[in-house]
PDB file of C-alpha atoms in Angstrom:
ATOM      1  CA  MET A  68     -14.653   1.951 -10.490  1.00 39.00           C
ATOM      2  CA  VAL A  69     -17.604  -0.334 -10.067  1.00 44.00           C
ATOM      3  CA  PRO A  70     -19.096  -2.069  -7.277  1.00 50.00           C
ATOM      4  CA  VAL A  71     -17.876  -5.623  -6.921  1.00 52.00           C
ATOM      5  CA  ARG A  72     -21.601  -7.711  -7.626  1.00 81.00           C
ATOM      6  CA  ARG A  73     -20.585  -9.650 -10.625  1.00 89.00           C
ATOM      7  CA  ILE A  74     -17.802 -12.329 -10.534  1.00 93.00           C
ATOM      8  CA  LEU A  75     -16.172 -14.732 -12.830  1.00 95.00           C
ATOM      9  CA  ILE A  76     -14.090 -17.370 -10.830  1.00 97.00           C
ATOM     10  CA  VAL A  77     -11.718 -19.442 -13.401  1.00 98.00           C
ATOM     11  CA  THR A  78     -10.198 -22.809 -12.281  1.00 97.00           C
ATOM     12  CA  ALA A  79      -7.951 -25.148 -14.141  1.00 96.00           C
ATOM     13  CA  VAL A  80      -9.914 -28.592 -13.287  1.00 97.00           C
ATOM     14  CA  ALA A  81     -13.214 -29.419 -11.963  1.00 96.00           C
ATOM     15  CA  ALA A  82     -11.837 -30.311  -8.443  1.00 97.00           C
ATOM     16  CA  GLU A  83     -11.236 -26.855  -7.816  1.00 97.00           C
ATOM     17  CA  ALA A  84     -14.141 -25.659  -9.222  1.00 97.00           C
ATOM     18  CA  ASP A  85     -16.152 -27.673  -6.900  1.00 96.00           C
ATOM     19  CA  SER A  86     -14.487 -26.444  -3.832  1.00 97.00           C
ATOM     20  CA  VAL A  87     -15.245 -22.985  -4.901  1.00 96.00           C
ATOM     21  CA  SER A  88     -18.604 -23.546  -5.547  1.00 95.00           C
ATOM     22  CA  ALA A  89     -19.134 -25.146  -2.367  1.00 95.00           C
ATOM     23  CA  GLY A  90     -17.599 -22.357  -0.512  1.00 95.00           C
ATOM     24  CA  LEU A  91     -19.974 -19.489  -1.995  1.00 92.00           C
ATOM     25  CA  GLY A  92     -22.476 -20.923  -0.410  1.00 89.00           C
ATOM     26  CA  LEU A  93     -24.908 -19.669  -2.993  1.00 86.00           C
ATOM     27  CA  GLY A  94     -26.912 -22.982  -3.490  1.00 85.00           C
ATOM     28  CA  ALA A  95     -26.713 -25.405  -6.448  1.00 88.00           C
ATOM     29  CA  PRO A  96     -25.571 -23.506  -9.706  1.00 92.00           C
ATOM     30  CA  GLU A  97     -27.551 -23.565 -13.055  1.00 91.00           C
ATOM     31  CA  GLN A  98     -25.381 -24.900 -15.789  1.00 94.00           C
ATOM     32  CA  LEU A  99     -24.952 -22.641 -18.525  1.00 92.00           C
ATOM     33  CA  PRO A 100     -23.387 -23.883 -21.820  1.00 93.00           C
ATOM     34  CA  LEU A 101     -20.843 -21.701 -23.714  1.00 93.00           C
ATOM     35  CA  PRO A 102     -19.395 -22.015 -27.184  1.00 91.00           C
ATOM     36  CA  GLY A 103     -16.427 -24.390 -27.804  1.00 91.00           C
ATOM     37  CA  GLY A 104     -17.929 -27.042 -25.092  1.00 93.00           C
ATOM     38  CA  LEU A 105     -17.587 -24.953 -21.994  1.00 95.00           C
ATOM     39  CA  VAL A 106     -20.090 -24.869 -19.009  1.00 94.00           C
ATOM     40  CA  LEU A 107     -20.342 -21.717 -17.057  1.00 94.00           C
ATOM     41  CA  ARG A 108     -21.715 -22.623 -13.448  1.00 95.00           C
ATOM     42  CA  ARG A 109     -24.128 -19.745 -12.770  1.00 93.00           C
ATOM     43  CA  HIS A 110     -24.619 -19.076  -8.482  1.00 90.00           C
ATOM     44  CA  PRO A 111     -27.298 -16.529  -9.000  1.00 80.00           C
ATOM     45  CA  GLY A 112     -28.525 -16.387  -5.408  1.00 67.00           C
ATOM     46  CA  GLY A 113     -28.497 -13.452  -2.962  1.00 68.00           C
ATOM     47  CA  PRO A 114     -26.735  -9.911  -3.818  1.00 75.00           C
ATOM     48  CA  VAL A 115     -24.039 -11.368  -6.020  1.00 80.00           C
ATOM     49  CA  ARG A 116     -23.820 -13.621  -8.949  1.00 86.00           C
ATOM     50  CA  ALA A 117     -20.866 -15.576  -9.226  1.00 92.00           C
ATOM     51  CA  ASP A 118     -20.091 -17.573 -12.470  1.00 95.00           C
ATOM     52  CA  VAL A 119     -17.520 -20.485 -11.869  1.00 96.00           C
ATOM     53  CA  LEU A 120     -15.727 -21.832 -15.156  1.00 97.00           C
ATOM     54  CA  VAL A 121     -13.490 -24.656 -15.328  1.00 97.00           C
ATOM     55  CA  GLY A 122     -11.246 -23.112 -18.135  1.00 96.00           C
ATOM     56  CA  GLY A 123      -8.314 -25.989 -18.524  1.00 95.00           C
ATOM     57  CA  VAL A 124      -4.848 -26.448 -17.547  1.00 96.00           C
ATOM     58  CA  GLY A 125      -1.979 -23.950 -18.601  1.00 95.00           C
ATOM     59  CA  PRO A 126      -2.164 -20.236 -19.580  1.00 96.00           C
ATOM     60  CA  ALA A 127      -3.102 -20.684 -23.436  1.00 95.00           C
ATOM     61  CA  ALA A 128      -6.308 -22.737 -22.588  1.00 96.00           C
ATOM     62  CA  VAL A 129      -7.614 -20.883 -19.848  1.00 96.00           C
ATOM     63  CA  ALA A 130      -6.981 -17.687 -22.062  1.00 96.00           C
ATOM     64  CA  ALA A 131      -8.829 -18.775 -24.459  1.00 96.00           C
ATOM     65  CA  ALA A 132     -11.906 -20.141 -22.132  1.00 97.00           C
ATOM     66  CA  THR A 133     -11.928 -16.803 -19.922  1.00 97.00           C
ATOM     67  CA  GLY A 134     -12.111 -14.700 -23.332  1.00 96.00           C
ATOM     68  CA  THR A 135     -14.944 -16.814 -24.440  1.00 96.00           C
ATOM     69  CA  ALA A 136     -16.783 -16.260 -20.941  1.00 95.00           C
ATOM     70  CA  LEU A 137     -16.056 -12.530 -21.213  1.00 95.00           C
ATOM     71  CA  ALA A 138     -17.312 -12.213 -24.898  1.00 93.00           C
ATOM     72  CA  TYR A 139     -20.739 -13.941 -23.741  1.00 91.00           C
ATOM     73  CA  ALA A 140     -21.102 -11.959 -20.675  1.00 90.00           C
ATOM     74  CA  THR A 141     -20.466  -8.558 -22.923  1.00 87.00           C
ATOM     75  CA  LEU A 142     -22.809  -9.510 -25.647  1.00 85.00           C
ATOM     76  CA  VAL A 143     -25.410 -11.409 -23.974  1.00 80.00           C
ATOM     77  CA  ASP A 144     -25.662 -11.007 -20.252  1.00 67.00           C
ATOM     78  CA  ALA A 145     -24.724  -7.096 -20.553  1.00 58.00           C
ATOM     79  CA  ALA A 146     -27.173  -6.183 -23.445  1.00 56.00           C
ATOM     80  CA  PRO A 147     -30.269  -4.665 -22.297  1.00 54.00           C
ATOM     81  CA  THR A 148     -33.493  -7.100 -22.279  1.00 50.00           C
ATOM     82  CA  ASP A 149     -34.956  -5.417 -25.412  1.00 50.00           C
ATOM     83  CA  THR A 150     -32.035  -5.879 -27.428  1.00 46.00           C
ATOM     84  CA  LYS A 151     -30.915  -9.309 -26.744  1.00 47.00           C
ATOM     85  CA  PRO A 152     -30.140 -11.240 -29.997  1.00 45.00           C
ATOM     86  CA  THR A 153     -30.979 -14.678 -30.527  1.00 46.00           C
ATOM     87  CA  TYR A 154     -28.186 -16.640 -32.422  1.00 40.00           C
ATOM     88  CA  ALA A 155     -29.792 -18.817 -35.059  1.00 42.00           C
ATOM     89  CA  ALA A 156     -27.823 -20.673 -37.778  1.00 39.00           C
ATOM     90  CA  PRO A 157     -29.053 -21.266 -41.144  1.00 42.00           C
ATOM     91  CA  THR A 158     -31.583 -24.128 -41.429  1.00 45.00           C
ATOM     92  CA  ASP A 159     -29.425 -26.102 -43.976  1.00 46.00           C
ATOM     93  CA  THR A 160     -26.258 -25.698 -41.728  1.00 39.00           C
ATOM     94  CA  LYS A 161     -27.939 -26.153 -38.197  1.00 36.00           C
ATOM     95  CA  PRO A 162     -26.048 -28.888 -36.250  1.00 38.00           C
ATOM     96  CA  THR A 163     -28.403 -31.017 -34.185  1.00 38.00           C
ATOM     97  CA  ASP A 164     -26.162 -32.035 -31.571  1.00 37.00           C
ATOM     98  CA  THR A 165     -24.791 -28.957 -29.723  1.00 33.00           C
ATOM     99  CA  PRO A 166     -26.784 -27.119 -27.063  1.00 35.00           C
ATOM    100  CA  PHE A 167     -25.616 -23.880 -28.088  1.00 31.00           C
ATOM    101  CA  VAL A 168     -28.159 -23.282 -31.109  1.00 32.00           C
ATOM    102  CA  ASP A 169     -30.876 -20.881 -30.159  1.00 35.00           C
ATOM    103  CA  THR A 170     -29.343 -19.717 -27.301  1.00 33.00           C
ATOM    104  CA  PRO A 171     -28.998 -15.890 -26.849  1.00 35.00           C
ATOM    105  CA  PHE A 172     -25.904 -14.706 -28.826  1.00 31.00           C
ATOM    106  CA  VAL A 173     -24.928 -12.312 -31.537  1.00 32.00           C
ATOM    107  CA  ASP A 174     -23.901 -12.654 -35.093  1.00 32.00           C
ATOM    108  CA  THR A 175     -21.446 -10.003 -35.329  1.00 29.00           C
ATOM    109  CA  PRO A 176     -18.500  -9.519 -37.662  1.00 29.00           C
ATOM    110  CA  VAL A 177     -15.361 -10.914 -36.694  1.00 29.00           C
ATOM    111  CA  VAL A 178     -13.119  -8.625 -35.241  1.00 28.00           C
ATOM    112  CA  ASP A 179      -9.278  -8.441 -35.788  1.00 30.00           C
ATOM    113  CA  ALA A 180      -7.406  -9.535 -32.591  1.00 30.00           C
ATOM    114  CA  ALA A 181      -5.395  -6.424 -32.637  1.00 28.00           C
ATOM    115  CA  GLY A 182      -8.669  -4.459 -31.937  1.00 27.00           C
ATOM    116  CA  LEU A 183      -8.865  -6.317 -28.768  1.00 27.00           C
ATOM    117  CA  GLY A 184      -5.402  -6.510 -27.361  1.00 30.00           C
ATOM    118  CA  GLY A 185      -4.278  -4.501 -24.167  1.00 35.00           C
ATOM    119  CA  ALA A 186      -6.319  -3.235 -21.275  1.00 38.00           C
ATOM    120  CA  ALA A 187      -8.045   0.093 -21.419  1.00 38.00           C
ATOM    121  CA  ALA A 188      -6.044   3.087 -19.921  1.00 38.00           C
ATOM    122  CA  ASP A 189      -7.602   4.619 -16.766  1.00 38.00           C
ATOM    123  CA  GLY A 190     -10.600   6.690 -17.783  1.00 40.00           C
ATOM    124  CA  ASP A 191     -11.170   5.013 -21.215  1.00 46.00           C
ATOM    125  CA  ALA A 192     -13.599   2.516 -22.561  1.00 47.00           C
ATOM    126  CA  PRO A 193     -12.345  -0.700 -22.662  1.00 48.00           C
ATOM    127  CA  PRO A 194     -10.742  -1.813 -26.199  1.00 49.00           C
ATOM    128  CA  TYR A 195     -14.109  -3.676 -26.963  1.00 45.00           C
ATOM    129  CA  ALA A 196     -16.394  -1.126 -26.630  1.00 45.00           C
ATOM    130  CA  PRO A 197     -16.834  -0.064 -30.051  1.00 46.00           C
ATOM    131  CA  PHE A 198     -17.649  -3.437 -31.232  1.00 44.00           C
ATOM    132  CA  VAL A 199     -19.983  -3.966 -28.505  1.00 42.00           C
ATOM    133  CA  ASP A 200     -21.909  -0.709 -28.809  1.00 44.00           C
ATOM    134  CA  ALA A 201     -22.379  -1.440 -32.672  1.00 42.00           C
ATOM    135  CA  ALA A 202     -23.748  -4.794 -32.250  1.00 41.00           C
ATOM    136  CA  LEU A 203     -25.460  -3.954 -28.871  1.00 42.00           C
ATOM    137  CA  PRO A 204     -26.086  -0.448 -28.042  1.00 42.00           C
ATOM    138  CA  GLY A 205     -26.474  -0.237 -24.363  1.00 44.00           C
ATOM    139  CA  ALA A 206     -24.250  -3.341 -23.292  1.00 48.00           C
ATOM    140  CA  GLY A 207     -21.984  -2.929 -20.364  1.00 57.00           C
ATOM    141  CA  ALA A 208     -18.836  -4.366 -18.728  1.00 68.00           C
ATOM    142  CA  PRO A 209     -19.328  -8.059 -18.321  1.00 81.00           C
ATOM    143  CA  TYR A 210     -18.024  -8.497 -14.790  1.00 90.00           C
ATOM    144  CA  ASP A 211     -16.840  -6.517 -11.770  1.00 89.00           C
ATOM    145  CA  LEU A 212     -14.253  -8.932 -10.947  1.00 93.00           C
ATOM    146  CA  VAL A 213     -12.624 -11.860 -12.539  1.00 95.00           C
ATOM    147  CA  VAL A 214     -10.649 -14.368 -10.159  1.00 97.00           C
ATOM    148  CA  SER A 215      -7.861 -16.973 -10.801  1.00 98.00           C
ATOM    149  CA  ALA A 216      -8.566 -19.547  -8.554  1.00 97.00           C
ATOM    150  CA  GLY A 217      -6.948 -23.188  -7.437  1.00 97.00           C
ATOM    151  CA  ILE A 218      -4.389 -24.685  -5.755  1.00 97.00           C
ATOM    152  CA  ALA A 219      -0.611 -24.240  -6.289  1.00 97.00           C
ATOM    153  CA  GLY A 220       3.094 -24.813  -5.395  1.00 96.00           C
ATOM    154  CA  GLY A 221       4.200 -22.529  -2.575  1.00 95.00           C
ATOM    155  CA  PHE A 222       7.755 -21.066  -2.330  1.00 95.00           C
ATOM    156  CA  GLN A 223       9.216 -22.034   1.036  1.00 92.00           C
ATOM    157  CA  PRO A 224       9.176 -20.875   3.847  1.00 93.00           C
ATOM    158  CA  LEU A 225       7.001 -17.934   2.800  1.00 91.00           C
ATOM    159  CA  ALA A 226       3.812 -20.230   1.804  1.00 93.00           C
ATOM    160  CA  ALA A 227       3.296 -23.076   4.142  1.00 93.00           C
ATOM    161  CA  LEU A 228       1.240 -25.864   2.914  1.00 95.00           C
ATOM    162  CA  GLY A 229      -2.353 -25.458   3.347  1.00 94.00           C
ATOM    163  CA  ALA A 230      -1.820 -21.653   3.433  1.00 96.00           C
ATOM    164  CA  VAL A 231      -3.821 -19.408   1.126  1.00 97.00           C
ATOM    165  CA  VAL A 232      -1.754 -16.914  -1.154  1.00 97.00           C
ATOM    166  CA  VAL A 233      -3.352 -13.930  -2.827  1.00 97.00           C
ATOM    167  CA  ALA A 234      -1.855 -12.400  -5.809  1.00 97.00           C
ATOM    168  CA  THR A 235      -0.091  -8.922  -5.376  1.00 97.00           C
ATOM    169  CA  ASP A 236       1.243  -9.389  -9.023  1.00 96.00           C
ATOM    170  CA  VAL A 237       0.203 -12.076 -11.316  1.00 97.00           C
ATOM    171  CA  VAL A 238       3.326 -12.888 -13.384  1.00 96.00           C
ATOM    172  CA  ALA A 239       4.273 -14.897 -16.504  1.00 95.00           C
ATOM    173  CA  ALA A 240       7.562 -16.117 -15.101  1.00 94.00           C
ATOM    174  CA  ASP A 241       8.442 -17.971 -18.485  1.00 91.00           C
ATOM    175  CA  LEU A 242       7.478 -15.779 -20.945  1.00 90.00           C
ATOM    176  CA  GLY A 243      10.668 -14.428 -22.508  1.00 90.00           C
ATOM    177  CA  ALA A 244      14.127 -15.371 -23.937  1.00 92.00           C
ATOM    178  CA  GLN A 245      17.327 -16.993 -22.612  1.00 90.00           C
ATOM    179  CA  THR A 246      20.153 -15.129 -23.483  1.00 92.00           C
ATOM    180  CA  PRO A 247      24.090 -15.598 -23.080  1.00 92.00           C
ATOM    181  CA  ASP A 248      23.588 -12.930 -20.352  1.00 88.00           C
ATOM    182  CA  GLY A 249      20.526 -14.281 -18.824  1.00 89.00           C
ATOM    183  CA  TYR A 250      16.907 -14.261 -19.036  1.00 90.00           C
ATOM    184  CA  LEU A 251      14.950 -11.593 -20.470  1.00 88.00           C
ATOM    185  CA  THR A 252      11.235 -10.846 -19.981  1.00 87.00           C
ATOM    186  CA  VAL A 253       8.999 -10.248 -22.724  1.00 88.00           C
ATOM    187  CA  ASP A 254       8.828  -6.422 -21.650  1.00 87.00           C
ATOM    188  CA  GLU A 255      12.520  -6.214 -21.614  1.00 88.00           C
ATOM    189  CA  LEU A 256      12.145  -7.659 -25.306  1.00 91.00           C
ATOM    190  CA  GLY A 257       9.817  -5.144 -26.189  1.00 90.00           C
ATOM    191  CA  PHE A 258       7.054  -7.563 -27.317  1.00 92.00           C
ATOM    192  CA  GLY A 259       4.375  -6.700 -24.539  1.00 88.00           C
ATOM    193  CA  ARG A 260       3.892  -7.444 -20.808  1.00 92.00           C
ATOM    194  CA  SER A 261       4.827 -10.313 -18.359  1.00 93.00           C
ATOM    195  CA  ALA A 262       2.976  -8.829 -14.980  1.00 94.00           C
ATOM    196  CA  HIS A 263      -0.262  -7.696 -14.065  1.00 95.00           C
ATOM    197  CA  PRO A 264      -0.171  -5.861 -10.839  1.00 95.00           C
ATOM    198  CA  VAL A 265      -3.466  -6.350  -8.527  1.00 95.00           C
ATOM    199  CA  PRO A 266      -5.057  -3.100  -6.749  1.00 93.00           C
ATOM    200  CA  ASP A 267      -3.459  -2.997  -3.119  1.00 93.00           C
ATOM    201  CA  ALA A 268      -6.954  -2.078  -1.953  1.00 93.00           C
ATOM    202  CA  LEU A 269      -8.464  -5.337  -3.361  1.00 93.00           C
ATOM    203  CA  THR A 270      -5.948  -7.609  -2.002  1.00 94.00           C
ATOM    204  CA  SER A 271      -6.106  -5.772   1.483  1.00 94.00           C
ATOM    205  CA  ARG A 272      -9.772  -6.405   1.308  1.00 94.00           C
ATOM    206  CA  ILE A 273      -9.175 -10.182   0.765  1.00 95.00           C
ATOM    207  CA  ALA A 274      -6.430 -10.363   3.502  1.00 96.00           C
ATOM    208  CA  ALA A 275      -8.838  -8.782   6.043  1.00 95.00           C
ATOM    209  CA  ALA A 276     -11.697 -11.119   5.218  1.00 95.00           C
ATOM    210  CA  LEU A 277      -9.198 -14.064   5.409  1.00 96.00           C
ATOM    211  CA  ASP A 278      -7.883 -12.759   8.814  1.00 95.00           C
ATOM    212  CA  ALA A 279     -11.291 -12.298  10.514  1.00 95.00           C
ATOM    213  CA  GLY A 280     -11.743 -16.099   9.337  1.00 95.00           C
ATOM    214  CA  GLY A 281      -8.441 -17.237  10.881  1.00 96.00           C
ATOM    215  CA  LEU A 282      -7.178 -18.751   7.874  1.00 96.00           C
ATOM    216  CA  PRO A 283      -3.456 -18.659   7.225  1.00 96.00           C
ATOM    217  CA  HIS A 284      -2.443 -16.803   4.208  1.00 96.00           C
ATOM    218  CA  VAL A 285       0.273 -14.864   2.597  1.00 96.00           C
ATOM    219  CA  ARG A 286       0.387 -12.015  -0.188  1.00 96.00           C
ATOM    220  CA  GLY A 287       2.912 -11.832  -2.958  1.00 96.00           C
ATOM    221  CA  PRO A 288       3.391 -12.415  -6.431  1.00 96.00           C
ATOM    222  CA  VAL A 289       1.994 -15.633  -8.194  1.00 98.00           C
ATOM    223  CA  LEU A 290       3.965 -17.012 -10.967  1.00 97.00           C
ATOM    224  CA  THR A 291       2.401 -18.317 -13.896  1.00 96.00           C
ATOM    225  CA  VAL A 292       4.771 -21.273 -15.873  1.00 95.00           C
ATOM    226  CA  SER A 293       3.702 -23.672 -18.527  1.00 94.00           C
ATOM    227  CA  THR A 294       6.119 -26.234 -16.880  1.00 93.00           C
ATOM    228  CA  VAL A 295       5.512 -26.556 -13.488  1.00 94.00           C
ATOM    229  CA  THR A 296       9.024 -26.643 -11.426  1.00 95.00           C
ATOM    230  CA  GLY A 297      10.707 -30.102 -10.219  1.00 94.00           C
ATOM    231  CA  THR A 298      14.360 -29.576  -9.458  1.00 95.00           C
ATOM    232  CA  ALA A 299      15.646 -27.340  -6.696  1.00 95.00           C
ATOM    233  CA  ASP A 300      17.532 -25.400  -9.038  1.00 94.00           C
ATOM    234  CA  ARG A 301      14.802 -24.134 -10.972  1.00 94.00           C
ATOM    235  CA  ALA A 302      13.027 -23.251  -7.859  1.00 95.00           C
ATOM    236  CA  ALA A 303      15.817 -21.368  -6.708  1.00 95.00           C
ATOM    237  CA  GLU A 304      16.242 -19.509 -10.206  1.00 92.00           C
ATOM    238  CA  LEU A 305      12.529 -18.601 -10.080  1.00 94.00           C
ATOM    239  CA  ALA A 306      13.187 -17.131  -6.730  1.00 94.00           C
ATOM    240  CA  ALA A 307      15.792 -15.241  -7.716  1.00 92.00           C
ATOM    241  CA  ARG A 308      14.517 -13.644 -10.539  1.00 91.00           C
ATOM    242  CA  HIS A 309      11.075 -13.073  -8.631  1.00 93.00           C
ATOM    243  CA  PRO A 310      11.862 -11.744  -5.144  1.00 93.00           C
ATOM    244  CA  GLY A 311       9.149 -12.502  -2.874  1.00 94.00           C
ATOM    245  CA  ALA A 312       7.281 -14.906  -5.088  1.00 96.00           C
ATOM    246  CA  ALA A 313       4.990 -16.813  -3.311  1.00 96.00           C
ATOM    247  CA  ALA A 314       3.226 -19.590  -5.395  1.00 97.00           C
ATOM    248  CA  GLU A 315       3.476 -21.068  -8.670  1.00 97.00           C
ATOM    249  CA  ALA A 316       0.763 -22.251 -10.931  1.00 97.00           C
ATOM    250  CA  MET A 317      -0.103 -22.399 -14.711  1.00 96.00           C
ATOM    251  CA  GLU A 318      -3.363 -20.340 -15.406  1.00 97.00           C
ATOM    252  CA  GLY A 319      -3.160 -17.283 -13.651  1.00 96.00           C
ATOM    253  CA  PHE A 320      -1.517 -15.019 -16.458  1.00 96.00           C
ATOM    254  CA  GLY A 321      -3.868 -16.301 -19.128  1.00 96.00           C
ATOM    255  CA  VAL A 322      -6.624 -15.295 -17.002  1.00 97.00           C
ATOM    256  CA  ALA A 323      -5.180 -11.836 -16.389  1.00 96.00           C
ATOM    257  CA  GLU A 324      -4.391 -11.076 -20.104  1.00 95.00           C
ATOM    258  CA  ALA A 325      -8.257 -12.223 -21.032  1.00 95.00           C
ATOM    259  CA  ALA A 326      -9.929  -9.796 -18.192  1.00 95.00           C
ATOM    260  CA  ALA A 327      -7.481  -6.806 -19.122  1.00 94.00           C
ATOM    261  CA  ALA A 328      -8.645  -6.966 -22.629  1.00 92.00           C
ATOM    262  CA  TYR A 329     -11.932  -6.620 -21.487  1.00 92.00           C
ATOM    263  CA  GLY A 330     -10.973  -3.766 -18.966  1.00 91.00           C
ATOM    264  CA  VAL A 331     -12.185  -6.008 -15.758  1.00 92.00           C
ATOM    265  CA  PRO A 332      -9.963  -6.252 -12.801  1.00 93.00           C
ATOM    266  CA  VAL A 333      -8.401  -9.594 -11.767  1.00 95.00           C
ATOM    267  CA  VAL A 334      -6.807 -11.181  -9.056  1.00 96.00           C
ATOM    268  CA  GLU A 335      -5.251 -14.622  -8.400  1.00 97.00           C
ATOM    269  CA  ILE A 336      -6.376 -16.632  -5.489  1.00 98.00           C
ATOM    270  CA  ARG A 337      -4.209 -19.918  -4.708  1.00 98.00           C
ATOM    271  CA  ALA A 338      -4.253 -22.544  -1.903  1.00 97.00           C
ATOM    272  CA  VAL A 339      -0.834 -24.350  -1.314  1.00 97.00           C
ATOM    273  CA  SER A 340      -0.719 -28.056  -2.116  1.00 96.00           C
ATOM    274  CA  ASN A 341       3.177 -28.795  -2.215  1.00 95.00           C
ATOM    275  CA  ALA A 342       6.450 -27.017  -2.419  1.00 95.00           C
ATOM    276  CA  VAL A 343       7.901 -25.315  -5.190  1.00 95.00           C
ATOM    277  CA  GLY A 344      11.071 -27.599  -5.784  1.00 94.00           C
ATOM    278  CA  PRO A 345      11.622 -31.504  -6.529  1.00 94.00           C
ATOM    279  CA  ARG A 346       8.558 -33.221  -7.151  1.00 90.00           C
ATOM    280  CA  ASP A 347       7.668 -35.275  -4.034  1.00 90.00           C
ATOM    281  CA  ARG A 348       4.076 -36.725  -4.252  1.00 90.00           C
ATOM    282  CA  ALA A 349       4.247 -38.253  -1.037  1.00 91.00           C
ATOM    283  CA  ALA A 350       4.388 -34.664   0.467  1.00 92.00           C
ATOM    284  CA  TRP A 351       1.671 -33.137  -1.543  1.00 94.00           C
ATOM    285  CA  ARG A 352      -1.316 -31.935   0.413  1.00 94.00           C
ATOM    286  CA  ILE A 353      -3.971 -31.882  -2.316  1.00 95.00           C
ATOM    287  CA  GLY A 354      -6.981 -32.583  -0.016  1.00 95.00           C
ATOM    288  CA  GLU A 355      -5.818 -30.041   2.296  1.00 95.00           C
ATOM    289  CA  ALA A 356      -5.491 -27.202  -0.027  1.00 96.00           C
ATOM    290  CA  LEU A 357      -8.873 -27.871  -1.783  1.00 97.00           C
ATOM    291  CA  GLY A 358      -9.965 -27.638   1.704  1.00 97.00           C
ATOM    292  CA  ALA A 359      -8.427 -24.315   2.231  1.00 97.00           C
ATOM    293  CA  LEU A 360      -9.637 -22.848  -1.027  1.00 97.00           C
ATOM    294  CA  ARG A 361     -13.177 -23.778  -0.313  1.00 97.00           C
ATOM    295  CA  GLN A 362     -12.700 -21.943   3.138  1.00 97.00           C
ATOM    296  CA  ALA A 363     -11.356 -18.972   1.782  1.00 97.00           C
ATOM    297  CA  PHE A 364     -14.281 -18.653  -1.119  1.00 96.00           C
ATOM    298  CA  ALA A 365     -16.752 -19.151   2.165  1.00 95.00           C
ATOM    299  CA  LEU A 366     -14.980 -16.313   3.908  1.00 96.00           C
ATOM    300  CA  LEU A 367     -15.037 -13.962   0.818  1.00 94.00           C
ATOM    301  CA  SER A 368     -18.576 -14.700  -0.659  1.00 90.00           C
ATOM    302  CA  PRO A 369     -20.511 -12.700   1.988  1.00 88.00           C
ATOM    303  CA  THR A 370     -17.627 -10.061   2.585  1.00 88.00           C
ATOM    304  CA  VAL A 371     -15.609  -8.881  -0.310  1.00 87.00           C
ATOM    305  CA  PHE A 372     -17.674 -10.505  -3.101  1.00 83.00           C
ATOM    306  CA  VAL A 373     -20.831  -8.349  -1.763  1.00 73.00           C
ATOM    307  CA  SER A 374     -19.093  -5.348  -0.665  1.00 61.00           C
ATOM    308  CA  THR A 375     -20.107  -1.887  -1.881  1.00 39.00           C
ATOM    309  CA  GLY A 376     -16.433  -1.219  -2.198  1.00 52.00           C
ATOM    310  CA  SER A 377     -14.846  -0.925  -5.550  1.00 52.00           C
ATOM    311  CA  VAL A 378     -11.955  -2.158  -7.457  1.00 55.00           C
ATOM    312  CA  GLU A 379     -10.085  -1.033 -10.665  1.00 55.00           C
ATOM    313  CA  SER A 380      -8.337  -2.691 -13.574  1.00 53.00           C
ATOM    314  CA  SER A 381      -4.829  -2.320 -13.921  1.00 52.00           C
ATOM    315  CA  PRO A 382      -3.330  -0.460 -17.063  1.00 53.00           C
TER     316      PRO A 382
END
């Protein structure tokens, strides 16, 4: 258990990141280039360092982006100053059009993906630890908390338009198989997991901060889908399969999988822009949802994100 001081907030698109950055109230961010063309918005002011990342749409893109940010923070930010390496490509192969050459990084052997898979068990070091220790003795965990944030569809009547949803579970709602007897989750198939529970202590602290600020909110599972729901039948199917589901989005589970691989706690925070069900663009309230997202982070920045409390990652 560690104090919440270093936070990575991942959104799908720039408009969401803009709302988050504005709400944090930590001043203009530094633009930190990452491998793969990603750019991290680093807000270093005050007692908390908040990094905001636009990770892309969908669980695959955002998992890759989140993993890149976590790897960078692990190998660079968490390294003791006197051991920080500098990455330099061989002169004859060094590109001239990339911002990443001669920036702090590490040239370390490729690690088999199996060596990084799965969350650390309680009390154990995260699965990347042996490789980090070998490359950078003394390096620590990359962040104290990872947040998947943005706008989402809300399951009616639980999550009204403009309300904020705090995930109690981050669920991959369509990661599994259709069978003649119905849907089977990837857990039931024996191939992995389809949910990341969020510690109740963390969701309670977030809810208390939103309560204090008078911001309407609910707590419940947030579903991650690769195809947004567009019919009443599909909405009813998901609601029946996941009782109490509050919202549907496309990135949370990807962010959670990357965070779990590094042993970092994760939570998903969404502002509701539309109802889950038939697509009715005239009824969407994207501007209102982005405003609620900004207000949520304005309430969390001076409270939960600087609290001396601590959170645990889920196994």
